Short mmCIF file of C-alpha atoms in Angstrom, two decimals:
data_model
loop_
_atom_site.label_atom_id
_atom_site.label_comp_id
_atom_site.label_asym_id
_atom_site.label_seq_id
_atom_site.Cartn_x
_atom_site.Cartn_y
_atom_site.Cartn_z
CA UNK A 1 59.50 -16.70 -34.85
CA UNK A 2 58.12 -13.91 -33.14
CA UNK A 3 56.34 -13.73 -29.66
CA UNK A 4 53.08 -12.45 -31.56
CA UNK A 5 53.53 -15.69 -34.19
CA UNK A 6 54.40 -18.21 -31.43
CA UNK A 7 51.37 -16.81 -29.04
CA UNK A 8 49.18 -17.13 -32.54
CA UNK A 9 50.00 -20.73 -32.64
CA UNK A 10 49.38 -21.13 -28.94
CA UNK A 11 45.64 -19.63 -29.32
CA UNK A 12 45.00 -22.11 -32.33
CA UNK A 13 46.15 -25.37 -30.77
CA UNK A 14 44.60 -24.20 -27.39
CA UNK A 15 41.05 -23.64 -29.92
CA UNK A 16 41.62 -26.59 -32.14
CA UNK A 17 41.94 -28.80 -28.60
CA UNK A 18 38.94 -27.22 -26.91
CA UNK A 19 37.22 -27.58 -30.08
CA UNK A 20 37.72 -31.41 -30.16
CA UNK A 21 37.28 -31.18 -26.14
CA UNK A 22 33.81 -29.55 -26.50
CA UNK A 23 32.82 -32.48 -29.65
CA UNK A 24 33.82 -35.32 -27.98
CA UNK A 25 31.88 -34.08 -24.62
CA UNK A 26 28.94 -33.46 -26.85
CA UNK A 27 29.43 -37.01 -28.48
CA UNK A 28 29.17 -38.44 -24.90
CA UNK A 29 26.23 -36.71 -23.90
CA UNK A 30 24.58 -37.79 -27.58
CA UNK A 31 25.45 -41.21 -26.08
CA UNK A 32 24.21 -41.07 -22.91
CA UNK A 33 20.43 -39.87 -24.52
CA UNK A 34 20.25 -42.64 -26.19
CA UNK A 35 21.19 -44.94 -23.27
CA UNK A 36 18.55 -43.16 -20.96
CA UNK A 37 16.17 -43.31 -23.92
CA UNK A 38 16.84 -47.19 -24.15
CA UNK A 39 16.50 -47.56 -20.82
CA UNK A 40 13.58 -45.73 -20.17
CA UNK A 41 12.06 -47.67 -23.04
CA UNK A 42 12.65 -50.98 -21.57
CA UNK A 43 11.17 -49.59 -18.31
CA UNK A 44 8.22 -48.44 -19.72
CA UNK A 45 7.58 -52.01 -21.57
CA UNK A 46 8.22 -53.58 -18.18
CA UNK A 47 5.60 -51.53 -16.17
CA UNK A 48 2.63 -51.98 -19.12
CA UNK A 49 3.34 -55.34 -18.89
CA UNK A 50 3.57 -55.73 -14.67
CA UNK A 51 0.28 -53.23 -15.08
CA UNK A 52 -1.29 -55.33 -17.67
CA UNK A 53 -0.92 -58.36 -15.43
CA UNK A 54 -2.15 -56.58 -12.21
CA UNK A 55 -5.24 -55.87 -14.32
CA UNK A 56 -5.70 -59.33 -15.53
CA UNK A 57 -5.14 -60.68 -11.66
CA UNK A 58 -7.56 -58.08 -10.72
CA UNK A 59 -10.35 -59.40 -12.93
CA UNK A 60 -9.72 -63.10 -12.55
CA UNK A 61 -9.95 -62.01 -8.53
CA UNK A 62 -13.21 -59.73 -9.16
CA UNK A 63 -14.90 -62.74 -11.06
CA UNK A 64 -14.13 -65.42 -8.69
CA UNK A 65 -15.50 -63.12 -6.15
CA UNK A 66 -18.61 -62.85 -8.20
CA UNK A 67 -18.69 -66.56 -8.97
CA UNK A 68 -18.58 -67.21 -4.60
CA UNK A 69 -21.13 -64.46 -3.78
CA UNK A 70 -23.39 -65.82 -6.31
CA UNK A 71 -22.82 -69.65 -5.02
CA UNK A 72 -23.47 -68.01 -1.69
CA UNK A 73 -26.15 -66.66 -2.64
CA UNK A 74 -28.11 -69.69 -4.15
CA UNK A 75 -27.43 -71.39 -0.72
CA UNK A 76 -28.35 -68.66 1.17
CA UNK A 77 -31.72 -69.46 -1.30
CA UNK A 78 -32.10 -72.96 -1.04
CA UNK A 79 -31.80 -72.42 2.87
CA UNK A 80 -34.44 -70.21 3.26
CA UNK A 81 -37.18 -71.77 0.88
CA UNK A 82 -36.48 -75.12 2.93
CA UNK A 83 -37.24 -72.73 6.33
CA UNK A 84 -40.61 -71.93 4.17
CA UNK A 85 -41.46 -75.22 3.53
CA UNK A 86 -40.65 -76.13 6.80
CA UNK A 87 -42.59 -73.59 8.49
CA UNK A 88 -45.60 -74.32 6.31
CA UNK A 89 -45.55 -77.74 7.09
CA UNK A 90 -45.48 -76.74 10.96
CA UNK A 91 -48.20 -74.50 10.87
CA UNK A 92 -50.43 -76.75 8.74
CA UNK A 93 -49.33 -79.85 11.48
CA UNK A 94 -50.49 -77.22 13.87
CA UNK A 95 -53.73 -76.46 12.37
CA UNK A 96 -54.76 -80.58 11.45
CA UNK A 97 -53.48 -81.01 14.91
CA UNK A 98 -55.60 -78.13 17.01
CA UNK A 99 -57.86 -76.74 15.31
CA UNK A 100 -59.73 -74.54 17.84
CA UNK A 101 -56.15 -73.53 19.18
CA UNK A 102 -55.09 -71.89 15.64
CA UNK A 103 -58.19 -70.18 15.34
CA UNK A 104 -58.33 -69.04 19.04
CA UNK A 105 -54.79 -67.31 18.39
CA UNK A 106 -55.64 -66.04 14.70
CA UNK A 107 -58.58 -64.46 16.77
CA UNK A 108 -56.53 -63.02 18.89
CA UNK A 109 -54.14 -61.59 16.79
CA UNK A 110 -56.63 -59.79 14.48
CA UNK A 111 -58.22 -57.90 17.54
CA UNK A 112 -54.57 -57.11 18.83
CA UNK A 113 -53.97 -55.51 15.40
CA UNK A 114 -57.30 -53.98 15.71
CA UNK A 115 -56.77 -52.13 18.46
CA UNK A 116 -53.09 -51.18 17.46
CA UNK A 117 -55.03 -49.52 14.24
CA UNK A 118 -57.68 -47.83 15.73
CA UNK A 119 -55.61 -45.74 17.96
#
């Protein structure tokens, strides 16, 4: 064989191997997609369901908030129509009580918002 034949044969095998080189590195990288893809996948599943279960904490939290302002609130209710009764049955003590007292201060009242008017 000649130097031109045996360089010939060089050149192929060197081809031929960096052919095989070249499908075997695009083989792993056709791999390695579909590992990421997998992966970010399984990621993605995990993070709707960890944000799915925030939300439902989040609402159970929002109504229970609701549900304890609005208990509150028909305390808060309660407490001040039993200050109204109370008061009423105070001022009407008051009244049975002194008579010429309450009306003596309802007087004066009315002439001190009289005079707060009229200026």
């Amino acid at each position: 064989m000649s130097d031109a034949a045996t360089s010939n044969l060089t050149d192929k095998a060197t081809y031929d191997r960096l052919a095989k080189d070249v499908t075997a590195v695009k083989n792993d990288i056709a791999a390695l997609t579909d590992q990421i893809t997998d992966a970010l996948n399984s990621f993605a599943g995990t993070a709707s369901k960890q944000a799915r279960r925030g939300y439902k904490q989040a609402r159970a939290n929002a109504e229970q908030a609701v549900d304890d302002m609005s208990e509150r609130g028909g305390a808060m209710m309660d407490a001040a129509q039993d200050a109204a009764s109370s008061i009423g049955e105070t001022l009407e003590d008051a009244i049975t009580e002194r008579p010429l007292a309450t009306v003596g201060v309802a007087l004066g009242i009315g002439f001190l918002i009289g005079l707060t008017w009229r200026r």
